[in-house]
GROMACS .gro file of C-alpha atoms in nm:
model
  496
    1MET     CA    1  -2.569  -1.404  -1.509
    2PRO     CA    2  -2.214  -1.371  -1.361
    3LYS     CA    3  -2.206  -1.443  -0.987
    4ALA     CA    4  -2.054  -1.070  -0.942
    5LYS     CA    5  -2.338  -0.826  -0.957
    6TYR     CA    6  -2.184  -0.473  -1.044
    7VAL     CA    7  -2.067  -0.343  -1.378
    8LEU     CA    8  -1.756  -0.061  -1.404
    9ALA     CA    9  -1.806   0.246  -1.656
   10LEU     CA   10  -1.470   0.398  -1.741
   11ASP     CA   11  -1.512   0.745  -1.869
   12GLN     CA   12  -1.190   0.888  -2.032
   13GLY     CA   13  -1.273   1.240  -2.102
   14THR     CA   14  -1.041   1.515  -2.271
   15THR     CA   15  -0.972   1.683  -1.924
   16GLY     CA   16  -1.029   1.396  -1.689
   17THR     CA   17  -1.160   1.043  -1.626
   18HIS     CA   18  -1.454   0.940  -1.429
   19VAL     CA   19  -1.512   0.610  -1.289
   20SER     CA   20  -1.858   0.481  -1.212
   21ILE     CA   21  -1.974   0.133  -1.059
   22LEU     CA   22  -2.347   0.094  -1.110
   23ASP     CA   23  -2.589  -0.228  -0.974
   24THR     CA   24  -2.774  -0.408  -1.194
   25LYS     CA   25  -3.051  -0.186  -1.132
   26LEU     CA   26  -2.819   0.070  -1.296
   27GLN     CA   27  -2.809   0.288  -0.981
   28VAL     CA   28  -2.435   0.431  -0.895
   29VAL     CA   29  -2.300   0.290  -0.604
   30GLY     CA   30  -1.983   0.423  -0.639
   31ARG     CA   31  -1.794   0.673  -0.827
   32SER     CA   32  -1.472   0.895  -0.855
   33TYR     CA   33  -1.312   1.144  -1.071
   34LYS     CA   34  -0.946   1.270  -1.152
   35GLU     CA   35  -0.836   1.541  -1.374
   36PHE     CA   36  -0.480   1.515  -1.564
   37THR     CA   37  -0.251   1.719  -1.736
   38GLN     CA   38  -0.298   1.929  -2.052
   39HIS     CA   39  -0.026   2.000  -2.263
   40PHE     CA   40  -0.006   2.312  -2.498
   41PRO     CA   41   0.323   2.285  -2.687
   42LYS     CA   42   0.254   2.524  -2.918
   43PRO     CA   43  -0.016   2.728  -3.019
   44SER     CA   44  -0.298   2.560  -3.161
   45TRP     CA   45  -0.145   2.210  -3.043
   46VAL     CA   46  -0.305   2.015  -2.760
   47GLU     CA   47  -0.152   1.682  -2.606
   48HIS     CA   48  -0.217   1.403  -2.363
   49ASP     CA   49   0.051   1.219  -2.182
   50LEU     CA   50  -0.088   0.830  -2.242
   51ASP     CA   51   0.076   0.721  -1.936
   52GLU     CA   52  -0.075   0.960  -1.765
   53ILE     CA   53  -0.407   0.867  -1.858
   54TRP     CA   54  -0.353   0.548  -1.760
   55ALA     CA   55  -0.235   0.615  -1.429
   56SER     CA   56  -0.535   0.828  -1.347
   57SER     CA   57  -0.773   0.536  -1.475
   58GLU     CA   58  -0.623   0.336  -1.231
   59TRP     CA   59  -0.661   0.539  -0.942
   60CYS     CA   60  -0.996   0.613  -1.045
   61ILE     CA   61  -1.077   0.268  -1.013
   62ALA     CA   62  -0.929   0.203  -0.702
   63ARG     CA   63  -1.133   0.521  -0.557
   64ALA     CA   64  -1.433   0.431  -0.681
   65LEU     CA   65  -1.421   0.054  -0.525
   66LYS     CA   66  -1.351   0.213  -0.187
   67HIS     CA   67  -1.642   0.482  -0.231
   68ALA     CA   68  -1.850   0.173  -0.332
   69GLY     CA   69  -1.740  -0.026  -0.002
   70LEU     CA   70  -1.656  -0.358  -0.297
   71ARG     CA   71  -1.354  -0.515  -0.362
   72GLY     CA   72  -1.235  -0.587  -0.750
   73LYS     CA   73  -1.387  -0.952  -0.753
   74ASP     CA   74  -1.742  -0.762  -0.706
   75ILE     CA   75  -1.714  -0.638  -1.052
   76ALA     CA   76  -1.866  -0.854  -1.325
   77ALA     CA   77  -1.820  -0.639  -1.651
   78ILE     CA   78  -1.645  -0.325  -1.747
   79GLY     CA   79  -1.769  -0.060  -2.023
   80ILE     CA   80  -1.542   0.199  -2.159
   81THR     CA   81  -1.659   0.543  -2.287
   82ASN     CA   82  -1.374   0.819  -2.410
   83GLN     CA   83  -1.299   1.116  -2.610
   84ARG     CA   84  -1.295   1.060  -2.957
   85GLU     CA   85  -1.062   1.107  -3.236
   86THR     CA   86  -0.772   1.174  -3.003
   87THR     CA   87  -0.435   0.964  -3.141
   88GLY     CA   88  -0.177   0.761  -3.013
   89LEU     CA   89   0.122   0.553  -3.058
   90TRP     CA   90   0.316   0.309  -2.872
   91MET     CA   91   0.508   0.024  -2.886
   92ARG     CA   92   0.343  -0.348  -2.922
   93GLY     CA   93   0.531  -0.538  -2.704
   94SER     CA   94   0.624  -0.336  -2.392
   95GLY     CA   95   0.320  -0.039  -2.446
   96GLN     CA   96   0.550   0.228  -2.407
   97PRO     CA   97   0.394   0.533  -2.596
   98LEU     CA   98   0.609   0.703  -2.911
   99SER     CA   99   0.488   1.030  -2.784
  100HIS     CA  100   0.209   1.260  -2.665
  101ALA     CA  101  -0.089   1.172  -2.812
  102ILE     CA  102  -0.236   1.437  -3.027
  103VAL     CA  103  -0.581   1.550  -2.880
  104TRP     CA  104  -0.891   1.612  -3.083
  105GLN     CA  105  -0.882   1.947  -3.018
  106ASP     CA  106  -0.499   2.008  -3.199
  107ARG     CA  107  -0.522   2.193  -3.520
  108ARG     CA  108  -0.160   2.151  -3.633
  109THR     CA  109  -0.246   1.915  -3.916
  110ALA     CA  110  -0.460   2.216  -4.073
  111GLU     CA  111  -0.232   2.291  -4.357
  112GLN     CA  112  -0.250   1.892  -4.481
  113CYS     CA  113  -0.618   1.891  -4.440
  114ARG     CA  114  -0.624   2.257  -4.641
  115ARG     CA  115  -0.403   2.050  -4.940
  116LEU     CA  116  -0.627   1.748  -4.943
  117LYS     CA  117  -0.903   1.976  -5.030
  118GLU     CA  118  -0.727   2.140  -5.263
  119GLN     CA  119  -0.650   1.832  -5.465
  120GLY     CA  120  -1.069   1.762  -5.466
  121VAL     CA  121  -1.056   1.413  -5.214
  122GLU     CA  122  -1.338   1.569  -4.988
  123PRO     CA  123  -1.635   1.420  -5.175
  124ARG     CA  124  -1.463   1.112  -5.216
  125VAL     CA  125  -1.375   1.127  -4.834
  126ARG     CA  126  -1.709   1.206  -4.725
  127GLU     CA  127  -1.875   0.915  -4.983
  128VAL     CA  128  -1.627   0.629  -4.806
  129THR     CA  129  -1.616   0.778  -4.415
  130GLY     CA  130  -1.926   1.021  -4.354
  131LEU     CA  131  -1.683   1.256  -4.219
  132VAL     CA  132  -1.531   1.590  -4.367
  133VAL     CA  133  -1.146   1.661  -4.390
  134ASP     CA  134  -1.047   1.852  -4.080
  135PRO     CA  135  -0.773   1.829  -3.852
  136TYR     CA  136  -1.043   1.704  -3.542
  137PHE     CA  137  -1.027   1.353  -3.704
  138SER     CA  138  -0.768   1.134  -3.600
  139GLY     CA  139  -0.628   1.028  -3.979
  140THR     CA  140  -0.455   1.332  -4.047
  141LYS     CA  141  -0.293   1.345  -3.669
  142LEU     CA  142  -0.173   0.969  -3.740
  143THR     CA  143  -0.012   1.097  -4.049
  144TRP     CA  144   0.168   1.397  -3.874
  145MET     CA  145   0.294   1.152  -3.639
  146PHE     CA  146   0.452   0.929  -3.887
  147ASP     CA  147   0.600   1.209  -4.065
  148HIS     CA  148   0.758   1.387  -3.776
  149LEU     CA  149   0.853   1.073  -3.501
  150LYS     CA  150   1.171   0.912  -3.631
  151GLY     CA  151   1.160   0.553  -3.667
  152ALA     CA  152   0.774   0.517  -3.620
  153ARG     CA  153   0.642   0.437  -4.003
  154ALA     CA  154   0.931   0.189  -4.043
  155LYS     CA  155   0.841   0.009  -3.691
  156ALA     CA  156   0.458   0.049  -3.793
  157GLU     CA  157   0.541  -0.134  -4.109
  158LYS     CA  158   0.692  -0.417  -3.936
  159GLY     CA  159   0.387  -0.460  -3.707
  160ASP     CA  160   0.574  -0.339  -3.432
  161VAL     CA  161   0.395  -0.005  -3.301
  162CYS     CA  162  -0.012   0.019  -3.234
  163PHE     CA  163  -0.217   0.310  -3.312
  164GLY     CA  164  -0.515   0.342  -3.143
  165THR     CA  165  -0.750   0.627  -2.976
  166ILE     CA  166  -0.819   0.614  -2.639
  167ASP     CA  167  -1.050   0.343  -2.648
  168THR     CA  168  -0.770   0.124  -2.763
  169TRP     CA  169  -0.504   0.211  -2.542
  170LEU     CA  170  -0.740   0.150  -2.239
  171VAL     CA  171  -0.843  -0.210  -2.375
  172TYR     CA  172  -0.461  -0.265  -2.402
  173LYS     CA  173  -0.363  -0.190  -2.079
  174LEU     CA  174  -0.679  -0.329  -1.896
  175THR     CA  175  -0.599  -0.676  -2.058
  176GLY     CA  176  -0.232  -0.637  -1.980
  177GLY     CA  177  -0.136  -0.576  -2.384
  178ALA     CA  178  -0.323  -0.843  -2.511
  179ALA     CA  179  -0.600  -0.710  -2.719
  180HIS     CA  180  -0.574  -0.416  -2.980
  181VAL     CA  181  -0.890  -0.364  -3.098
  182THR     CA  182  -1.139  -0.036  -3.124
  183ASP     CA  183  -1.529  -0.068  -3.202
  184VAL     CA  184  -1.693   0.044  -3.471
  185SER     CA  185  -1.795   0.402  -3.303
  186ASN     CA  186  -1.451   0.524  -3.226
  187ALA     CA  187  -1.298   0.383  -3.571
  188SER     CA  188  -1.577   0.569  -3.768
  189ARG     CA  189  -1.434   0.895  -3.632
  190THR     CA  190  -1.050   0.823  -3.763
  191LEU     CA  191  -1.104   0.890  -4.180
  192LEU     CA  192  -0.999   0.548  -4.213
  193MET     CA  193  -1.303   0.338  -4.160
  194ASP     CA  194  -1.542   0.273  -4.491
  195LEU     CA  195  -1.906   0.331  -4.327
  196THR     CA  196  -2.079   0.078  -4.549
  197THR     CA  197  -1.836  -0.234  -4.459
  198LEU     CA  198  -1.701  -0.116  -4.145
  199GLN     CA  199  -1.376  -0.212  -4.221
  200TRP     CA  200  -1.030  -0.007  -4.261
  201SER     CA  201  -1.031   0.152  -4.618
  202ASP     CA  202  -0.710   0.062  -4.817
  203GLU     CA  203  -0.823   0.390  -5.024
  204MET     CA  204  -0.847   0.622  -4.739
  205ARG     CA  205  -0.505   0.431  -4.577
  206ALA     CA  206  -0.331   0.503  -4.861
  207MET     CA  207  -0.458   0.854  -4.923
  208LEU     CA  208  -0.284   0.923  -4.520
  209SER     CA  209  -0.041   0.698  -4.572
  210VAL     CA  210  -0.097   0.494  -4.275
  211PRO     CA  211   0.049   0.134  -4.258
  212ALA     CA  212  -0.194  -0.173  -4.242
  213ALA     CA  213   0.006  -0.332  -3.943
  214CYS     CA  214  -0.039  -0.051  -3.696
  215LEU     CA  215  -0.415  -0.049  -3.694
  216PRO     CA  216  -0.616  -0.226  -3.434
  217GLN     CA  217  -0.927  -0.490  -3.488
  218ILE     CA  218  -1.222  -0.329  -3.548
  219ARG     CA  219  -1.492  -0.491  -3.336
  220GLY     CA  220  -1.857  -0.438  -3.241
  221SER     CA  221  -1.984  -0.178  -2.935
  222ALA     CA  222  -2.065  -0.483  -2.700
  223GLU     CA  223  -1.898  -0.798  -2.674
  224VAL     CA  224  -1.569  -0.953  -2.443
  225TYR     CA  225  -1.258  -0.775  -2.621
  226GLY     CA  226  -1.039  -0.935  -2.380
  227THR     CA  227  -1.032  -0.976  -1.979
  228THR     CA  228  -0.819  -0.771  -1.701
  229ARG     CA  229  -0.443  -0.893  -1.655
  230GLY     CA  230  -0.207  -0.773  -1.385
  231MET     CA  231  -0.388  -0.493  -1.237
  232ARG     CA  232  -0.371  -0.336  -0.886
  233SER     CA  233  -0.710  -0.289  -0.782
  234LEU     CA  234  -0.904  -0.556  -1.005
  235PRO     CA  235  -0.832  -0.959  -1.041
  236ASP     CA  236  -0.765  -1.114  -1.333
  237GLY     CA  237  -1.051  -1.257  -1.546
  238ILE     CA  238  -1.311  -0.978  -1.550
  239PRO     CA  239  -1.448  -0.900  -1.918
  240VAL     CA  240  -1.390  -0.565  -2.063
  241ALA     CA  241  -1.696  -0.622  -2.275
  242GLY     CA  242  -1.884  -0.243  -2.382
  243MET     CA  243  -1.708   0.060  -2.532
  244ALA     CA  244  -1.830   0.360  -2.777
  245GLY     CA  245  -1.704   0.712  -2.827
  246ASP     CA  246  -1.863   0.948  -2.547
  247GLN     CA  247  -2.148   1.084  -2.799
  248GLN     CA  248  -2.255   0.758  -2.905
  249ALA     CA  249  -2.237   0.603  -2.537
  250ALA     CA  250  -2.492   0.935  -2.423
  251LEU     CA  251  -2.728   0.813  -2.721
  252PHE     CA  252  -2.699   0.461  -2.588
  253GLY     CA  253  -2.720   0.583  -2.251
  254GLN     CA  254  -3.058   0.771  -2.320
  255ALA     CA  255  -3.160   0.462  -2.486
  256CYS     CA  256  -3.257   0.622  -2.813
  257PHE     CA  257  -3.289   0.340  -2.974
  258GLU     CA  258  -3.560   0.387  -3.235
  259PRO     CA  259  -3.474   0.591  -3.588
  260GLY     CA  260  -3.565   0.939  -3.498
  261GLU     CA  261  -3.479   0.914  -3.150
  262SER     CA  262  -3.263   1.215  -3.064
  263LYS     CA  263  -3.033   1.336  -2.770
  264CYS     CA  264  -2.831   1.632  -2.704
  265THR     CA  265  -2.572   1.687  -2.460
  266TYR     CA  266  -2.489   2.048  -2.344
  267GLY     CA  267  -2.163   2.054  -2.231
  268THR     CA  268  -1.879   2.312  -2.323
  269GLY     CA  269  -2.038   2.275  -2.664
  270ALA     CA  270  -2.339   2.111  -2.755
  271PHE     CA  271  -2.364   1.779  -2.937
  272LEU     CA  272  -2.670   1.632  -3.141
  273LEU     CA  273  -2.729   1.293  -3.262
  274MET     CA  274  -3.005   1.142  -3.410
  275ASN     CA  275  -3.057   0.765  -3.449
  276THR     CA  276  -3.101   0.719  -3.819
  277GLY     CA  277  -3.155   0.295  -3.808
  278SER     CA  278  -2.956   0.035  -3.980
  279GLU     CA  279  -2.853   0.264  -4.315
  280PRO     CA  280  -2.631   0.527  -4.312
  281VAL     CA  281  -2.780   0.869  -4.375
  282ARG     CA  282  -2.543   1.091  -4.661
  283SER     CA  283  -2.591   1.459  -4.518
  284SER     CA  284  -2.639   1.742  -4.742
  285ALA     CA  285  -2.640   1.998  -4.441
  286GLY     CA  286  -2.286   1.967  -4.360
  287LEU     CA  287  -2.398   1.694  -4.050
  288LEU     CA  288  -2.140   1.388  -4.019
  289THR     CA  289  -2.281   1.065  -4.060
  290THR     CA  290  -2.096   0.835  -3.805
  291VAL     CA  291  -2.152   0.467  -3.645
  292ALA     CA  292  -2.379   0.519  -3.334
  293TRP     CA  293  -2.297   0.121  -3.215
  294ARG     CA  294  -2.313  -0.265  -3.331
  295LEU     CA  295  -2.428  -0.474  -3.067
  296GLY     CA  296  -2.214  -0.827  -3.062
  297GLY     CA  297  -1.965  -0.926  -3.314
  298THR     CA  298  -2.197  -0.961  -3.601
  299GLY     CA  299  -2.508  -0.813  -3.471
  300THR     CA  300  -2.707  -0.467  -3.646
  301THR     CA  301  -2.495  -0.176  -3.674
  302THR     CA  302  -2.695   0.129  -3.600
  303TYR     CA  303  -2.587   0.463  -3.787
  304ALA     CA  304  -2.649   0.849  -3.663
  305LEU     CA  305  -2.624   1.189  -3.772
  306GLU     CA  306  -2.416   1.409  -3.605
  307GLY     CA  307  -2.422   1.804  -3.559
  308SER     CA  308  -2.232   2.008  -3.285
  309SER     CA  309  -2.228   2.370  -3.196
  310PHE     CA  310  -1.868   2.481  -3.084
  311ILE     CA  311  -2.048   2.743  -2.800
  312ALA     CA  312  -2.310   2.621  -2.569
  313GLY     CA  313  -2.188   2.613  -2.198
  314ALA     CA  314  -1.882   2.819  -2.267
  315ALA     CA  315  -2.126   3.100  -2.328
  316VAL     CA  316  -2.234   3.087  -1.978
  317GLN     CA  317  -1.864   3.035  -1.863
  318TRP     CA  318  -1.831   3.397  -2.101
  319MET     CA  319  -2.085   3.573  -1.901
  320ARG     CA  320  -1.932   3.489  -1.557
  321ASP     CA  321  -1.577   3.506  -1.658
  322GLY     CA  322  -1.542   3.779  -1.929
  323LEU     CA  323  -1.843   3.985  -1.849
  324LYS     CA  324  -1.849   3.904  -1.477
  325VAL     CA  325  -2.222   3.964  -1.462
  326ILE     CA  326  -2.261   3.616  -1.246
  327LYS     CA  327  -2.074   3.468  -1.016
  328ARG     CA  328  -2.166   3.078  -1.065
  329ALA     CA  329  -2.255   2.932  -1.382
  330PRO     CA  330  -2.614   2.817  -1.242
  331ASP     CA  331  -2.708   3.213  -1.152
  332ILE     CA  332  -2.745   3.260  -1.493
  333GLU     CA  333  -3.094   3.125  -1.463
  334ALA     CA  334  -3.259   3.336  -1.198
  335LEU     CA  335  -3.113   3.632  -1.364
  336ALA     CA  336  -3.262   3.553  -1.694
  337ALA     CA  337  -3.569   3.435  -1.527
  338SER     CA  338  -3.576   3.790  -1.334
  339VAL     CA  339  -3.737   3.924  -1.723
  340LYS     CA  340  -4.056   3.805  -1.887
  341ASP     CA  341  -3.856   3.779  -2.221
  342SER     CA  342  -3.544   3.904  -2.405
  343GLY     CA  343  -3.673   4.206  -2.486
  344ASP     CA  344  -3.620   4.142  -2.847
  345VAL     CA  345  -3.227   4.083  -2.780
  346VAL     CA  346  -3.068   3.824  -2.973
  347PHE     CA  347  -2.729   3.634  -2.917
  348VAL     CA  348  -2.557   3.431  -3.137
  349PRO     CA  349  -2.293   3.249  -2.980
  350ALA     CA  350  -2.013   3.263  -3.237
  351LEU     CA  351  -1.766   3.268  -3.046
  352ALA     CA  352  -1.561   3.025  -3.174
  353GLY     CA  353  -1.709   3.081  -3.550
  354LEU     CA  354  -2.037   2.870  -3.651
  355GLY     CA  355  -2.035   2.513  -3.695
  356ALA     CA  356  -2.275   2.273  -3.895
  357PRO     CA  357  -2.519   2.354  -4.009
  358HIS     CA  358  -2.380   2.653  -4.127
  359TRP     CA  359  -2.024   2.624  -4.128
  360ARG     CA  360  -1.891   2.995  -4.139
  361PRO     CA  361  -1.580   2.957  -3.938
  362GLU     CA  362  -1.505   3.353  -3.931
  363ALA     CA  363  -1.859   3.435  -3.801
  364ARG     CA  364  -1.809   3.587  -3.455
  365GLY     CA  365  -2.053   3.664  -3.144
  366LEU     CA  366  -2.310   3.911  -3.185
  367PHE     CA  367  -2.569   4.029  -2.934
  368ALA     CA  368  -2.861   4.245  -3.184
  369GLY     CA  369  -3.168   4.422  -3.065
  370ILE     CA  370  -2.995   4.613  -2.793
  371ASP     CA  371  -3.166   4.959  -2.709
  372ARG     CA  372  -3.180   5.176  -2.411
  373SER     CA  373  -3.394   4.952  -2.211
  374THR     CA  374  -3.173   4.656  -2.287
  375THR     CA  375  -3.023   4.502  -1.902
  376VAL     CA  376  -2.795   4.232  -1.830
  377ALA     CA  377  -3.114   4.027  -1.751
  378HIS     CA  378  -3.213   4.030  -2.109
  379MET     CA  379  -2.900   3.971  -2.242
  380ALA     CA  380  -2.851   3.657  -2.031
  381ARG     CA  381  -3.205   3.541  -2.131
  382ALA     CA  382  -3.065   3.601  -2.506
  383VAL     CA  383  -2.767   3.350  -2.444
  384LEU     CA  384  -2.979   3.095  -2.267
  385GLU     CA  385  -3.207   3.122  -2.567
  386GLY     CA  386  -2.918   3.174  -2.859
  387ILE     CA  387  -2.781   2.856  -2.715
  388ALA     CA  388  -3.122   2.642  -2.796
  389LEU     CA  389  -3.147   2.858  -3.115
  390GLN     CA  390  -2.849   2.696  -3.286
  391ILE     CA  391  -2.942   2.354  -3.160
  392HIS     CA  392  -3.246   2.416  -3.328
  393ASP     CA  393  -3.084   2.477  -3.706
  394LEU     CA  394  -2.894   2.150  -3.627
  395ALA     CA  395  -3.240   1.980  -3.557
  396GLU     CA  396  -3.375   2.115  -3.866
  397ALA     CA  397  -3.093   2.016  -4.084
  398MET     CA  398  -3.138   1.648  -3.921
  399ARG     CA  399  -3.528   1.678  -4.018
  400ARG     CA  400  -3.377   1.770  -4.364
  401ASP     CA  401  -3.107   1.463  -4.405
  402SER     CA  402  -3.346   1.191  -4.280
  403GLY     CA  403  -3.659   1.271  -4.364
  404ARG     CA  404  -3.756   1.198  -3.997
  405ASP     CA  405  -3.948   1.420  -3.751
  406ILE     CA  406  -3.778   1.385  -3.378
  407PRO     CA  407  -4.049   1.265  -3.205
  408VAL     CA  408  -3.891   1.275  -2.854
  409PHE     CA  409  -3.569   1.517  -2.801
  410LYS     CA  410  -3.368   1.404  -2.465
  411ALA     CA  411  -3.118   1.624  -2.326
  412ASP     CA  412  -2.803   1.563  -2.080
  413GLY     CA  413  -2.491   1.744  -1.974
  414GLY     CA  414  -2.439   1.985  -1.731
  415ALA     CA  415  -2.659   2.273  -1.879
  416ALA     CA  416  -2.949   2.027  -1.916
  417ALA     CA  417  -3.008   2.135  -1.539
  418ASN     CA  418  -3.136   2.461  -1.646
  419ASN     CA  419  -3.521   2.458  -1.678
  420LEU     CA  420  -3.537   2.774  -1.884
  421LEU     CA  421  -3.334   2.673  -2.145
  422MET     CA  422  -3.512   2.352  -2.116
  423GLN     CA  423  -3.870   2.494  -2.182
  424PHE     CA  424  -3.712   2.737  -2.436
  425GLN     CA  425  -3.566   2.464  -2.609
  426ALA     CA  426  -3.896   2.242  -2.626
  427ASP     CA  427  -4.062   2.557  -2.722
  428VAL     CA  428  -3.856   2.617  -3.041
  429LEU     CA  429  -3.816   2.258  -3.122
  430GLY     CA  430  -4.205   2.227  -3.133
  431VAL     CA  431  -4.156   1.891  -2.972
  432PRO     CA  432  -4.144   1.744  -2.585
  433LEU     CA  433  -3.794   1.768  -2.440
  434VAL     CA  434  -3.698   1.497  -2.163
  435ARG     CA  435  -3.436   1.498  -1.879
  436PRO     CA  436  -3.311   1.201  -1.751
  437ARG     CA  437  -3.316   1.155  -1.370
  438ASN     CA  438  -2.913   1.035  -1.436
  439LEU     CA  439  -2.745   1.320  -1.631
  440GLU     CA  440  -2.427   1.138  -1.684
  441THR     CA  441  -2.543   0.940  -1.941
  442THR     CA  442  -2.213   0.889  -2.110
  443SER     CA  443  -2.099   0.649  -1.833
  444LEU     CA  444  -2.461   0.502  -1.828
  445GLY     CA  445  -2.398   0.423  -2.177
  446ALA     CA  446  -2.076   0.260  -2.135
  447ALA     CA  447  -2.212   0.060  -1.828
  448PHE     CA  448  -2.525  -0.017  -2.055
  449LEU     CA  449  -2.293  -0.157  -2.357
  450GLY     CA  450  -2.055  -0.305  -2.124
  451GLY     CA  451  -2.328  -0.554  -1.913
  452LEU     CA  452  -2.515  -0.612  -2.248
  453GLY     CA  453  -2.173  -0.743  -2.379
  454ALA     CA  454  -2.087  -0.913  -2.081
  455GLY     CA  455  -2.471  -1.098  -2.048
  456ILE     CA  456  -2.594  -0.928  -1.730
  457TRP     CA  457  -2.896  -0.793  -1.970
  458ASP     CA  458  -2.952  -0.945  -2.275
  459SER     CA  459  -3.101  -0.696  -2.489
  460PRO     CA  460  -3.138  -0.343  -2.485
  461GLU     CA  461  -3.506  -0.342  -2.374
  462ALA     CA  462  -3.396  -0.397  -2.039
  463ILE     CA  463  -3.211  -0.101  -2.045
  464ARG     CA  464  -3.523   0.082  -2.175
  465ARG     CA  465  -3.705  -0.032  -1.907
  466ALA     CA  466  -3.480   0.083  -1.661
  467TRP     CA  467  -3.412   0.422  -1.806
  468LYS     CA  468  -3.612   0.678  -1.604
  469ALA     CA  469  -3.695   1.038  -1.663
  470GLU     CA  470  -3.657   1.330  -1.400
  471LYS     CA  471  -3.890   1.594  -1.609
  472THR     CA  472  -4.043   1.636  -1.961
  473PHE     CA  473  -4.102   1.994  -2.095
  474LYS     CA  474  -4.358   2.016  -2.325
  475PRO     CA  475  -4.390   2.325  -2.589
  476LYS     CA  476  -4.589   2.627  -2.484
  477MET     CA  477  -4.498   2.869  -2.699
  478LYS     CA  478  -4.736   2.973  -2.978
  479SER     CA  479  -4.671   2.918  -3.330
  480ASP     CA  480  -4.666   3.311  -3.436
  481ALA     CA  481  -4.440   3.351  -3.146
  482ARG     CA  482  -4.208   3.087  -3.252
  483GLU     CA  483  -4.163   3.205  -3.593
  484ARG     CA  484  -4.115   3.566  -3.459
  485HIS     CA  485  -3.787   3.438  -3.244
  486LEU     CA  486  -3.658   3.209  -3.542
  487ALA     CA  487  -3.717   3.530  -3.811
  488LYS     CA  488  -3.482   3.737  -3.564
  489TRP     CA  489  -3.240   3.479  -3.505
  490LYS     CA  490  -3.175   3.410  -3.867
  491ARG     CA  491  -3.126   3.758  -3.935
  492ALA     CA  492  -2.876   3.785  -3.641
  493VAL     CA  493  -2.691   3.479  -3.792
  494GLU     CA  494  -2.659   3.661  -4.111
  495ARG     CA  495  -2.498   3.942  -3.949
  496ALA     CA  496  -2.262   3.742  -3.747
   0.00000   0.00000   0.00000
């Protein structure tokens, strides 16, 4: 075991950067957070400044060390987790970005995606990559950058330009430009990686006109990619030894190591991932097939099915900011609990359309079943129930696609602190729901992977033993009541 006893988790999110420092018992001893600027140059365009992201990372590392009362030499390893699909280009030698990064939320390539679909390529894209043709993913963003940044394509063809998602950028900066790498989980979100070979697909690269020389090397999720060099708060030589996209890191942080084990992160939206084992499972319900992680350079690859609901905590924010029926987001639980049920009111949280398994972008939010007896408390309860019911639909799609039952359902994210929501989720799923002691499972997953890659832990089993549940919600609802809820929900979704 390395002499130093702490792991630093660098969690680079969409609106800010978190750094957590954990000891070998996985207790957080120091943390910090810093927001950075969101750039909106045109409607539906979203950009980030790569240099500002790196500055926020350096600032957070220094503050977390100070908070923990540690020095840089006390860090044994670094693990990274990141917003996925956000796309950047920079000069290989200097690290100078060619432009702002294009964020995963950006929709500027919608027309390009429409043309690709009209060409009939989507079935082949799904077969090779497990993804759908959508502006969400990195590939079309990268095509746009090469088409619009003067000289970028020629420089990339000569090998002078690096492409990377945020994980790649952070490792490049941490190692002083020595490492140009990504891990399999992030590479699987680009539209450019073959899910079976875990290598860049020449076919997809040609379809999107991406030069091979700009692509990073694809590596495992827990191995040493390089060591720190030239940083202000950390000495040279600390191994950067783990990384995974944020949702995959949360799945790992929840110790979902067996096929069928699932987690749902309840944030602004909700992301449900199921471990499907060592073979990719192709979806017939519009779910995404993705790599969860690969341990070591040549270890076993674990795959996952992923489904996302666009609106989860955002519905509660809407109740607070739009309808102004609550002052703080946590207040919705007490308001909802003030009535014994939702009074037959159903809420479909399609405030940004419906994602998997419905895929109805034209759908809109809907309250159904309102009568003279309806109060804001009934509506608040219906909002929480609607969040859980859309996750039920994703879970059922995953059961069908994978042929597996979900033995236990693990929840994390800010809204997982809501006991009423968690109990109703367990009730409609019909399986126990477990909430961990540490809800920051994304950072925890990054730390786990970094520690594994650096040899601080020797196997995921050590992590499973360290994982602690805070509360288990067992299903209490009778089957006939559950079926009534699901029937009302189905009718409301058809009307949304």
